[in-house]
Amino acid sequence: MTSDDPDPDPAPEPTTAWPVGLTTMGFGGDYNPEQWPVETRLEDIELMAEAGVNVVSLAIFSWATLEPREGELDFGWLDDMMDRLHAGGVRVALATATASPPPWLTRRHPEILPQLADGTVLGQGGRQSYAVASPVYREYAAKMAATLAERYGDHPALALWHVDNEIGCHTAHDYSDAAADAFRVWLEARYGDVESLNQAWGTAFWSQRYGSFDDVLPPRTAPTYANPTQQLDFARYSSDQLLSYYTLLRDTLRPITPHVPITTNFMAAGSKWMDYFAWGAEVDVVANDHYTTADDAERHIELAFSADLTRGIARGKGWILMEHSTGAVNWQPRNRAKAPGEMLRNSLQHVARGADAVMFFQWRQSKAGAEKFHSALVPHAGRDSQVWRDAVALGQALKALIPVTGSRVEARTAIVFDYASWWAVELDSHPSVDVTYPERMRALYRELWNRGVAVDFVTPESDLGGYQLILAPTLYLVTDEGAANIAAAAERGASVLITYFSGIVDQNDHIRLGGYPGAFRDLLGVSTDEFFPLLAQESVTLDDGTTADVWTERVRLTSAGAVRTFTDGPMAGGPAVTRNAVGSGAAWYAATRQDAASISWLVGELLAESDVEPVVVTSPGVEVVRRTGADGARFLFVINHTDGVASVPATGTDLLTGTDVQGEVEVAAGGAAVVQEA
Ligand code: GLA
């Protein structure tokens, strides 16, 4: 299967797409009882009840405990935990225990170890030390998944299968011999014959022509730039290969437990290499992990981006926040704890944007191992701690939000997100290393966030029918179908924005000839014959006094008009931002990297033209999101990230406090309200 082809053998449907028996807002986290003595495990069950925890992920890294020597199984402790959790009213997302192969396995079969492009073999002793393409590893992993399914399939605590863990997190690309074999199989399925591969890869260049698929290798470290389409196809193959590992385990579990939904946890926003739009179609429920970056002053906006992207991957349906942190992580250079109220605000942000479960890594902070300084719901200090009090308060807040469960977020603005475009635009030997993805997307998103405008994330080929405003930043690679789909949206009345270095290549990374931006030239009514990227530290001025950097190009207007021009720089006097009337809509082109003020102006124009309104009028730093139930119930989330009191128009009941709201809800600095609107 390739990312462009439909799955020839769709997986059987699950009987439910939501954790069995989880009927309210989920609350819990990764639970690793094998790290603790029995007394602590008993205390865990009591504390879970105290906090209102109703779901945990169990056995994620348990293989070496469950099978300490090959074939010698020790399930006693897990049987006991499943029973105790069930008795405590806690549902279990049971993992396949495959996230880290046990030491005996890598010693016995060193060929399962993954390999870097330079030939370095990644050893055992950390985690995820397996080559996802290794038939040997796959056989062992599937066997462990089947063993767990047979043992616990009928256990009353079992609510969800958690396949592996953050698949591809550390080893998104494996260049081992097993990977080389699997890559060739993937290429044969994509191209059929080697001549088609030669065409697609443009191998007439640099004597790269292949006479046989047998001669093809992954893009291992070479004397200079590897073939770009080989690199792009390897990225596609790698995403598909990791996904096929998930589907192997899913399809192992499904026949044994058809009544239990199956998922794996994604890292949307944080990860470049997994095409989660394709992956989202293969899980029964989308689950996502998200961690904020301590030194990002706008990390709450980055969080919102992640949550909205996750909802896009879930095609608008409810999703599970499978992991975030109560406080510090252990893997940033300086790991600062969260500010007072920040953990609650973070949790509510995810819920506001579609999550129906809030879970953490992890339940109890480890005493040993690489993650002992990573925060948890139960910290090293124990119950007498701010973290624990905050955890209990969150449990209460999530109980108060039970009416929100199952409601959805609606948006009239879409941002086009495409993983292949990300992989391709960041390949080497391009006009400027400063053109990256999703940098423009985040800049546009930030402006929409500040204005309280709801945004969906879609792919170029998605149904765009419901959107009045469509933003397609840095869509370097686009298929004919995707380009036509975006153009059709403008024809029927939407406003479309395309930013520089979009529409440049087709799916093979071949230039669309005849003037840039090839795929969007007609839509935009412009044609560019040459790029003039700016040098480091260089900037230019636009005719409204705002500035731009990174990029300029010589834009010729064919049918568009110039809305902003450059007043200096290599393109002085030339168009910087253009608008073309198209059918009942319009297509705008941003030919430079505008500063925040210029982006704000542009987004203002686009919103006005497309009649897109904010959820409610808000001020910067005050987040507003509405969820709407199938029965029409409306829930307005107001999350105040500022140091001052915020007032937002609303009428109804604040579910968090139970108080009546008449005309306006006042939210304290750093506080939040969730108004069930009257
Ligand atoms: C990831 C993993 C967890 C843990 C956390 C730490 O999300 O899935 O096992 O390592 O990171 O932040």
XYZ file of C-alpha atoms and ligand atoms in Angstrom:
690
model
C 0.000 0.000 0.000
C 1.201 3.547 -0.632
C -0.089 6.746 0.945
C -1.777 7.626 -2.345
C -3.612 4.312 -2.885
C -6.754 3.196 -1.082
C -6.265 0.307 1.351
C -7.143 -2.789 -0.717
C -8.147 -4.789 2.340
C -9.919 -2.538 4.810
C -9.821 -3.680 8.411
C -13.034 -5.035 9.911
C -15.154 -2.442 11.667
C -14.982 -2.299 15.460
C -18.237 -2.655 17.339
C -17.474 0.557 19.214
C -15.142 3.457 18.541
C -14.961 4.693 22.133
C -13.407 2.976 25.158
C -15.890 0.413 26.424
C -17.706 1.637 29.516
C -16.119 5.092 29.521
C -19.327 7.096 29.506
C -18.105 10.365 31.030
C -15.059 12.587 30.478
C -12.028 10.341 30.744
C -9.377 11.181 33.339
C -6.209 9.230 34.066
C -2.810 8.390 32.667
C -0.093 5.860 31.934
C 0.122 3.462 34.829
C 3.328 1.475 35.372
C 2.687 -0.611 38.514
C 5.564 -2.968 37.710
C 7.873 -0.218 38.965
C 6.358 -0.384 42.480
C 5.847 -2.795 45.378
C 2.396 -4.142 46.175
C 1.762 -1.645 49.028
C 2.221 1.248 46.616
C -0.076 -0.387 44.071
C -2.766 -0.672 46.737
C -2.347 2.996 47.586
C -2.594 3.786 43.863
C -6.102 2.364 43.686
C -7.175 4.462 46.689
C -5.628 7.624 45.274
C -7.201 7.059 41.869
C -10.586 6.987 43.570
C -9.752 10.160 45.490
C -8.846 12.028 42.291
C -11.689 10.581 40.214
C -9.414 8.741 37.793
C -11.521 6.514 35.546
C -9.077 5.267 32.878
C -5.412 4.214 32.798
C -3.034 2.921 30.125
C -1.431 -0.241 31.403
C 1.504 -2.446 30.368
C 3.001 -0.094 27.768
C 6.581 -0.995 28.652
C 5.897 -4.326 30.349
C 7.234 -6.920 27.919
C 10.435 -7.646 29.845
C 8.410 -7.989 33.062
C 5.749 -10.173 31.450
C 8.304 -12.376 29.659
C 11.673 -12.064 31.444
C 13.097 -14.997 29.485
C 11.854 -16.240 26.143
C 8.677 -18.242 26.585
C 8.623 -17.769 30.375
C 5.479 -15.776 31.048
C 4.645 -13.992 34.294
C 1.170 -12.521 34.128
C 0.322 -12.777 37.817
C 0.925 -9.123 38.627
C -1.022 -7.935 35.583
C -3.966 -10.238 36.373
C -3.974 -8.744 39.843
C -3.813 -5.152 38.584
C -6.603 -5.690 36.066
C -8.803 -7.086 38.853
C -7.962 -4.331 41.320
C -8.491 -1.578 38.781
C -11.815 -3.078 37.813
C -12.865 -3.290 41.439
C -11.858 0.375 41.802
C -14.019 1.415 38.852
C -11.050 2.259 36.614
C -11.257 1.313 32.923
C -8.094 -0.002 31.280
C -6.498 0.953 27.964
C -4.336 -2.168 27.792
C -1.155 -1.887 25.782
C 0.346 -4.578 23.582
C 3.519 -4.299 25.729
C 5.582 -4.039 22.547
C 6.950 -0.497 22.911
C 10.329 -1.810 23.972
C 11.602 -5.300 23.139
C 13.065 -7.226 26.090
C 16.862 -7.612 26.263
C 16.765 -11.358 25.519
C 15.069 -10.643 22.206
C 17.611 -8.161 20.881
C 20.458 -10.415 22.056
C 18.980 -13.451 20.361
C 17.987 -11.529 17.204
C 20.317 -8.544 16.750
C 18.968 -8.234 13.202
C 15.828 -6.599 14.637
C 17.789 -3.522 15.712
C 17.175 -0.323 13.722
C 19.906 1.392 11.742
C 20.647 5.035 10.973
C 21.408 6.380 7.492
C 25.143 6.294 8.279
C 25.025 2.610 9.222
C 25.028 3.058 13.005
C 23.034 0.268 14.596
C 20.914 1.492 17.508
C 21.473 -0.716 20.495
C 19.328 -2.080 23.255
C 19.123 -0.319 26.632
C 16.895 2.659 25.876
C 13.532 1.915 24.328
C 11.913 1.338 20.902
C 15.037 -0.528 19.759
C 13.336 -2.420 16.975
C 13.322 -2.153 13.190
C 9.684 -1.807 12.304
C 10.218 -3.652 9.009
C 11.885 -6.666 10.625
C 9.760 -9.760 9.959
C 11.318 -11.360 13.046
C 10.316 -8.468 15.309
C 6.858 -8.316 13.809
C 6.328 -12.001 14.514
C 7.355 -11.657 18.161
C 5.286 -8.486 18.632
C 2.163 -10.000 17.074
C 2.577 -13.056 19.284
C 2.719 -10.910 22.417
C -0.352 -8.915 21.288
C -2.282 -12.142 20.649
C -1.246 -13.561 24.033
C -2.543 -10.456 25.800
C -5.770 -10.448 23.785
C -6.439 -14.084 24.575
C -5.717 -13.598 28.259
C -7.601 -10.346 28.859
C -10.121 -10.210 25.981
C -13.011 -10.964 28.317
C -11.728 -9.060 31.318
C -14.373 -6.568 32.474
C -11.775 -3.779 32.936
C -10.639 -3.887 29.294
C -11.884 -0.747 27.541
C -9.392 -0.047 24.749
C -6.281 -1.483 23.106
C -3.263 0.810 23.183
C -1.011 -0.535 20.419
C 2.702 -0.111 21.112
C 3.496 3.508 22.051
C 4.152 6.630 19.998
C 5.101 4.486 17.027
C 7.997 6.136 15.176
C 8.861 8.497 18.051
C 12.568 7.630 18.178
C 12.960 5.566 15.026
C 10.833 7.212 12.355
C 13.432 6.215 9.761
C 15.187 2.888 9.737
C 17.828 2.141 7.088
C 18.512 -1.487 8.037
C 18.617 -4.365 5.567
C 15.077 -5.294 6.619
C 14.045 -1.748 5.734
C 15.821 -1.955 2.367
C 13.846 -5.115 1.519
C 10.561 -3.562 2.611
C 11.307 -0.318 0.753
C 11.780 -2.269 -2.486
C 8.477 -4.084 -1.966
C 6.779 -0.742 -1.319
C 8.326 0.782 -4.464
C 7.254 -2.144 -6.631
C 3.704 -1.740 -5.338
C 3.816 1.999 -6.083
C 5.461 1.917 -9.502
C 4.899 -1.578 -10.914
C 7.999 -1.492 -13.086
C 11.409 0.012 -12.649
C 11.055 2.343 -15.660
C 8.186 4.123 -13.903
C 10.414 4.520 -10.865
C 13.155 5.964 -13.083
C 10.692 8.484 -14.496
C 9.350 9.446 -11.091
C 12.796 9.792 -9.537
C 14.265 11.635 -12.523
C 17.196 9.227 -12.581
C 18.529 10.516 -15.902
C 20.219 13.038 -13.606
C 23.651 12.083 -12.132
C 23.702 8.588 -13.623
C 21.166 7.250 -11.160
C 19.159 5.087 -13.593
C 18.092 1.727 -12.118
C 17.980 -1.490 -14.158
C 16.201 -3.440 -11.441
C 14.390 -2.868 -8.162
C 17.119 -5.035 -6.614
C 19.578 -2.157 -7.078
C 17.468 0.325 -5.093
C 18.422 1.179 -1.506
C 17.104 3.500 1.170
C 18.740 6.950 0.942
C 21.695 5.965 3.124
C 24.405 8.546 3.742
C 25.946 9.389 0.353
C 28.805 11.662 -0.784
C 26.327 14.462 -1.563
C 22.611 15.149 -1.894
C 20.615 11.977 -2.336
C 17.977 11.904 -5.062
C 15.120 14.093 -3.742
C 12.299 11.812 -4.905
C 14.102 8.840 -3.371
C 14.174 10.797 -0.104
C 10.517 11.766 -0.465
C 9.435 8.210 -1.272
C 11.478 6.950 1.669
C 9.545 9.343 3.913
C 6.278 8.030 2.430
C 7.436 4.431 2.776
C 8.532 5.007 6.381
C 5.166 6.453 7.402
C 3.355 3.583 5.650
C 5.704 0.986 7.132
C 5.175 2.252 10.680
C 1.439 2.342 10.047
C 1.500 -1.223 8.703
C 3.119 -2.307 11.980
C 0.162 -0.746 13.792
C -2.349 -2.422 11.452
C -0.597 -5.777 11.877
C -1.105 -5.603 15.642
C -4.611 -4.179 15.248
C -5.584 -6.989 12.895
C -4.092 -9.494 15.338
C -6.214 -8.128 18.189
C -9.448 -7.508 16.288
C -10.612 -11.079 15.632
C -9.900 -12.064 19.248
C -11.620 -8.996 20.757
C -14.012 -7.538 18.155
C -15.844 -5.705 20.948
C -12.815 -3.640 22.014
C -11.753 -0.518 20.071
C -8.097 -0.173 19.109
C -5.819 2.849 18.922
C -2.245 4.027 19.199
C -1.077 7.372 20.550
C -0.095 10.037 18.014
C 2.258 13.000 18.406
C 0.403 15.449 16.152
C 2.089 18.848 15.953
C 5.277 17.488 17.474
C 6.136 15.032 14.758
C 6.950 15.512 11.106
C 7.259 11.952 9.895
C 3.965 10.142 10.394
C 1.182 11.056 7.969
C -1.443 11.182 10.704
C -4.237 12.049 8.289
C -3.693 8.571 6.765
C -3.159 7.022 10.206
C -6.335 8.606 11.593
C -8.395 6.495 9.204
C -6.910 3.286 10.655
C -7.560 3.809 14.384
C -10.968 3.390 15.992
C -10.475 6.524 18.063
C -7.743 9.123 17.666
C -5.478 9.465 20.706
C -2.840 12.183 20.929
C 0.080 13.118 23.167
C 1.099 16.713 23.680
C 3.808 18.442 25.700
C 4.335 22.167 25.994
C 7.767 23.751 25.632
C 8.791 25.574 28.781
C 10.613 28.419 27.034
C 7.835 29.158 24.522
C 5.961 32.184 25.885
C 3.052 31.345 23.562
C 2.948 27.626 24.356
C -0.804 27.848 24.964
C -1.219 28.803 21.285
C 1.025 25.938 20.220
C -1.129 23.650 22.384
C -4.307 24.922 20.680
C -2.702 24.253 17.287
C -1.956 20.678 18.337
C -5.483 20.119 19.634
C -7.127 21.524 16.491
C -4.802 19.480 14.285
C -5.711 16.368 16.280
C -9.412 17.100 15.734
C -8.688 17.398 11.991
C -6.919 14.053 12.031
C -9.980 12.652 13.858
C -12.163 14.115 11.079
C -13.989 16.255 13.610
C -14.897 13.392 15.933
C -14.130 13.239 19.656
C -10.582 12.215 20.568
C -8.516 11.252 23.579
C -5.667 13.290 25.030
C -3.613 10.217 25.875
C -0.661 12.034 27.442
C 0.335 15.446 28.654
C 2.164 16.508 31.806
C 1.117 17.845 35.181
C 4.356 19.846 35.327
C 7.895 19.532 34.062
C 9.102 16.995 31.514
C 12.627 15.543 31.613
C 13.672 15.908 27.971
C 13.970 19.647 27.386
C 17.227 21.467 28.177
C 15.634 23.206 31.187
C 12.530 21.538 32.553
C 10.409 24.058 34.392
C 7.265 23.128 36.322
C 3.978 24.591 35.107
C 2.792 27.928 36.493
C -0.141 27.977 38.961
C -3.334 27.066 37.094
C -1.476 26.180 33.893
C -2.145 22.449 34.051
C -5.890 23.067 34.412
C -5.874 25.612 31.584
C -3.921 23.196 29.358
C -6.393 20.401 30.108
C -9.399 22.619 29.402
C -7.828 23.812 26.147
C -7.667 20.241 24.889
C -11.260 19.588 25.979
C -12.418 22.851 24.392
C -10.962 21.705 21.093
C -12.575 18.286 21.074
C -10.898 15.971 23.598
C -13.294 13.804 25.619
C -10.558 12.378 27.838
C -7.603 14.005 29.599
C -4.750 11.670 30.430
C -1.180 12.110 31.566
C 2.232 10.628 31.411
C 2.184 9.295 34.050
C 0.143 8.289 37.081
C 2.984 8.022 39.636
C 6.368 9.706 39.210
C 9.092 7.077 38.774
C 11.702 6.530 41.457
C 14.298 5.215 39.018
C 15.010 5.275 35.318
C 15.397 7.983 32.685
C 12.080 9.650 33.487
C 12.382 10.017 37.257
C 12.383 13.825 36.972
C 9.298 13.844 34.714
C 6.211 15.058 36.546
C 3.182 12.840 37.195
C -0.219 12.969 38.885
C 1.328 11.551 42.079
C 4.670 13.335 42.516
C 7.702 12.220 44.536
C 6.421 14.374 47.407
C 3.198 12.346 47.540
C -0.258 13.560 48.498
C 0.879 16.643 50.370
C 1.784 18.558 47.234
C 0.403 21.217 44.923
C 0.542 18.788 42.006
C -1.733 16.324 43.803
C -4.174 19.044 44.886
C -4.286 20.254 41.271
C -4.877 16.701 40.070
C -7.834 16.317 42.426
C -9.224 19.681 41.305
C -8.895 18.644 37.669
C -10.809 15.449 38.405
C -13.605 17.571 39.863
C -13.585 19.945 36.881
C -13.820 17.059 34.429
C -16.802 15.677 36.376
C -18.486 19.056 36.065
C -17.895 18.905 32.293
C -19.724 15.612 31.772
C -22.490 17.406 29.789
C -19.837 18.498 27.260
C -18.935 14.886 26.373
C -19.677 14.062 22.739
C -20.222 17.654 21.584
C -18.242 18.979 18.608
C -16.342 22.058 17.487
C -17.554 23.765 14.307
C -15.420 26.010 12.078
C -15.832 27.962 8.843
C -12.081 28.459 8.377
C -9.790 25.676 7.221
C -6.022 25.417 7.180
C -4.657 23.000 4.604
C -2.050 20.666 6.120
C -0.133 18.136 4.082
C 2.616 15.862 5.355
C 4.094 15.090 1.912
C 4.409 18.817 1.302
C 6.236 19.152 4.656
C 8.639 16.318 3.774
C 9.289 17.723 0.302
C 9.629 21.416 1.128
C 12.308 20.736 3.749
C 14.494 18.618 1.446
C 18.005 19.878 0.738
C 19.226 22.011 -2.203
C 16.309 24.413 -2.281
C 16.284 28.193 -2.898
C 16.419 28.990 0.847
C 16.922 26.973 4.021
C 14.654 29.481 5.742
C 11.528 28.175 4.014
C 10.251 25.607 6.489
C 6.979 23.954 7.396
C 4.648 24.558 9.197
C 6.123 27.964 10.081
C 3.703 30.136 8.005
C 0.839 27.954 9.145
C 1.641 28.664 12.772
C 1.872 32.413 12.075
C -1.570 32.447 10.462
C -2.981 30.181 13.149
C -1.658 32.478 15.869
C -3.509 35.434 14.387
C -6.762 33.469 14.114
C -6.300 32.218 17.696
C -5.846 35.770 18.966
C -9.053 36.784 17.235
C -11.057 33.837 18.618
C -11.727 32.327 15.191
C -12.387 28.563 15.076
C -10.134 26.647 12.670
C -10.256 23.142 11.235
C -7.249 21.387 9.729
C -7.862 19.604 6.435
C -5.861 17.997 3.636
C -5.724 19.452 0.096
C -8.075 16.697 -1.051
C -10.615 17.079 1.821
C -14.197 18.169 1.231
C -13.889 21.955 1.513
C -17.620 22.547 1.074
C -18.236 23.893 4.576
C -15.474 26.506 4.571
C -15.660 30.184 3.653
C -11.972 30.849 4.287
C -9.216 28.440 3.248
C -5.547 29.031 4.035
C -2.935 26.974 2.191
C 0.483 28.010 3.517
C 3.714 26.622 2.002
C 1.904 23.968 -0.023
C 5.083 23.312 -2.023
C 3.960 19.894 -3.228
C 0.382 19.478 -4.350
C -1.381 16.887 -6.469
C -3.474 17.982 -9.480
C -6.529 16.854 -7.522
C -5.608 18.890 -4.458
C -4.903 22.023 -6.491
C -8.193 21.646 -8.381
C -10.072 21.101 -5.115
C -8.705 24.329 -3.644
C -9.407 26.268 -6.848
C -12.983 24.923 -6.915
C -13.544 26.251 -3.395
C -12.624 29.767 -4.563
C -14.886 29.398 -7.630
C -17.891 28.634 -5.445
C -17.281 31.615 -3.202
C -14.575 30.942 -0.636
C -11.602 33.213 -0.035
C -8.359 31.296 -0.496
C -4.873 32.329 0.628
C -1.771 30.702 -0.853
C 1.659 31.655 0.472
C 5.046 31.690 -1.300
C 6.777 28.504 -2.481
C 3.438 26.708 -2.931
C 2.275 24.684 -5.936
C 5.881 24.349 -7.088
C 6.078 20.571 -7.639
C 3.879 17.554 -8.356
C 3.766 14.418 -6.205
C 7.108 13.258 -7.675
C 8.812 16.508 -6.687
C 9.046 17.528 -10.350
C 8.747 21.228 -11.091
C 5.461 22.367 -12.603
C 6.860 24.254 -15.597
C 5.773 27.505 -17.205
C 6.139 29.894 -14.275
C 5.702 29.654 -10.534
C 3.606 28.930 -8.538
C 2.771 26.303 -11.179
C -0.266 24.570 -9.709
C -1.833 27.834 -8.509
C -0.773 30.230 -11.294
C -4.218 30.421 -12.896
C -6.094 30.497 -9.608
C -3.938 33.338 -8.323
C -3.649 35.245 -11.598
C 0.112 35.646 -11.190
C 3.244 34.211 -12.776
C 6.735 34.308 -11.289
C 9.848 33.750 -13.420
C 12.500 33.998 -10.690
C 12.889 33.741 -6.915
C 14.858 36.280 -4.890
C 15.121 34.792 -1.404
C 16.517 37.210 1.132
C 19.818 36.691 2.868
C 20.053 36.019 6.596
C 19.116 39.146 8.638
C 17.832 40.911 5.491
C 14.332 42.377 5.522
C 12.193 44.425 3.167
C 9.427 46.979 3.610
C 5.928 46.898 2.174
C 4.008 49.988 1.092
C 1.974 50.055 4.333
C 5.160 50.264 6.409
C 5.104 46.649 7.581
C 8.118 44.446 6.955
C 8.913 41.003 5.613
C 11.892 38.692 5.400
C 13.084 35.306 4.049
C 11.470 35.511 0.625
C 10.745 37.718 -2.366
C 10.078 36.795 -5.978
C 9.432 38.574 -9.279
C 5.635 38.360 -9.534
C 3.986 39.326 -12.824
C 0.281 40.059 -12.549
C -1.739 38.187 -15.157
C -5.250 38.803 -13.809
C -4.624 39.595 -10.116
C -4.193 43.045 -8.621
C -1.384 44.041 -6.254
C -2.742 44.816 -2.780
C 0.679 45.414 -1.231
C 3.965 46.142 -3.001
C 7.612 46.108 -1.926
C 9.111 49.552 -1.387
C 12.680 48.306 -1.166
C 14.787 45.181 -1.534
C 15.461 43.173 -4.697
C 11.822 43.415 -5.807
C 11.181 47.123 -4.987
C 8.008 48.268 -6.721
C 6.836 44.706 -7.390
C 3.795 42.926 -5.916
C 4.135 41.465 -2.413
C 0.500 40.518 -1.742
C -2.006 40.046 -4.550
C -5.727 39.334 -4.911
C -7.504 37.713 -7.827
C -11.293 37.644 -8.209
C -12.255 34.032 -8.989
C -15.835 32.903 -9.695
C -17.826 33.940 -6.624
C -14.720 34.030 -4.429
C -11.152 35.255 -4.395
C -7.596 33.936 -4.345
C -4.863 35.835 -2.481
C -1.138 35.325 -2.817
C 1.446 36.256 -0.192
C 4.796 36.364 -2.012
C 6.894 37.141 1.059
C 7.211 36.269 4.743
C 5.151 39.029 6.328
C 5.756 40.239 9.868
C 3.068 39.845 12.549
C 1.485 43.239 11.800
C 1.214 42.442 8.109
C -0.250 39.003 8.848
C -2.763 40.646 11.164
C -3.812 43.056 8.422
C -4.103 40.225 5.875
C -6.114 37.941 8.151
C -8.415 40.885 8.940
C -9.047 41.414 5.217
C -9.670 37.723 4.637
C -12.094 37.398 7.561
C -14.028 40.477 6.493
C -14.243 39.363 2.885
C -15.349 35.828 3.743
C -17.796 36.893 6.507
C -16.115 34.632 9.046
C -16.893 35.749 12.612
C -14.994 34.954 15.804
C -16.662 32.567 18.264
C -17.232 35.671 20.384
C -15.305 38.914 20.299
C -12.318 38.471 22.581
C -9.063 40.195 23.404
C -5.583 38.753 22.756
C -4.662 36.060 25.263
C -8.265 35.198 26.093
C -9.106 31.934 24.388
C -12.700 31.277 23.347
C -13.943 28.033 21.825
C -17.477 26.696 21.453
C -18.521 23.046 21.470
C -22.009 22.202 20.226
C -23.942 19.042 21.093
C -26.040 16.969 18.718
C -29.043 18.249 20.713
C -28.025 21.867 20.109
C -26.522 22.408 23.598
C -23.732 24.995 23.399
C -20.685 25.184 25.648
C -18.501 28.267 25.555
C -14.977 27.707 26.881
C -13.254 30.895 28.038
C -9.638 30.392 29.076
C -7.802 33.449 30.317
C -4.064 33.252 29.628
C -3.463 36.874 30.654
C -2.540 38.575 33.932
C -5.764 40.587 34.028
C -9.470 39.838 34.506
C -11.253 39.026 31.223
C -14.889 39.710 30.358
C -16.572 37.875 27.522
C -20.230 38.084 26.433
C -22.122 34.947 27.528
C -25.365 33.908 29.174
C -26.055 30.580 30.893
C -24.372 28.586 33.651
C -20.669 28.227 34.318
C -20.309 24.465 34.687
C -17.039 24.785 36.606
C -18.578 26.851 39.430
C -22.297 26.258 38.959
C -22.914 30.024 38.902
C -25.376 31.876 36.693
C -23.932 34.024 33.926
C -26.022 36.945 32.689
C -24.740 38.815 29.636
C -21.077 38.585 30.490
C -18.753 36.091 32.111
C -15.886 37.468 34.128
C -12.823 35.228 34.259
C -9.991 35.842 36.727
C -6.388 36.183 35.538
C -5.201 32.692 34.618
C -8.680 31.266 35.200
C -11.298 29.590 33.040
C -15.050 29.262 32.641
C -17.164 26.818 30.665
C -20.568 28.359 30.112
C -23.427 26.105 29.107
C -25.196 28.735 27.069
C -28.875 29.421 27.611
C 6.149 10.223 25.476
C 6.019 8.765 25.818
C 5.959 8.492 27.296
C 6.916 9.376 28.041
C 6.647 10.816 27.709
C 7.504 11.785 28.462
O 4.972 10.857 25.323
O 4.913 8.167 25.196
O 6.268 7.130 27.489
O 8.218 9.045 27.680
O 6.899 11.003 26.351
O 7.181 13.110 28.160
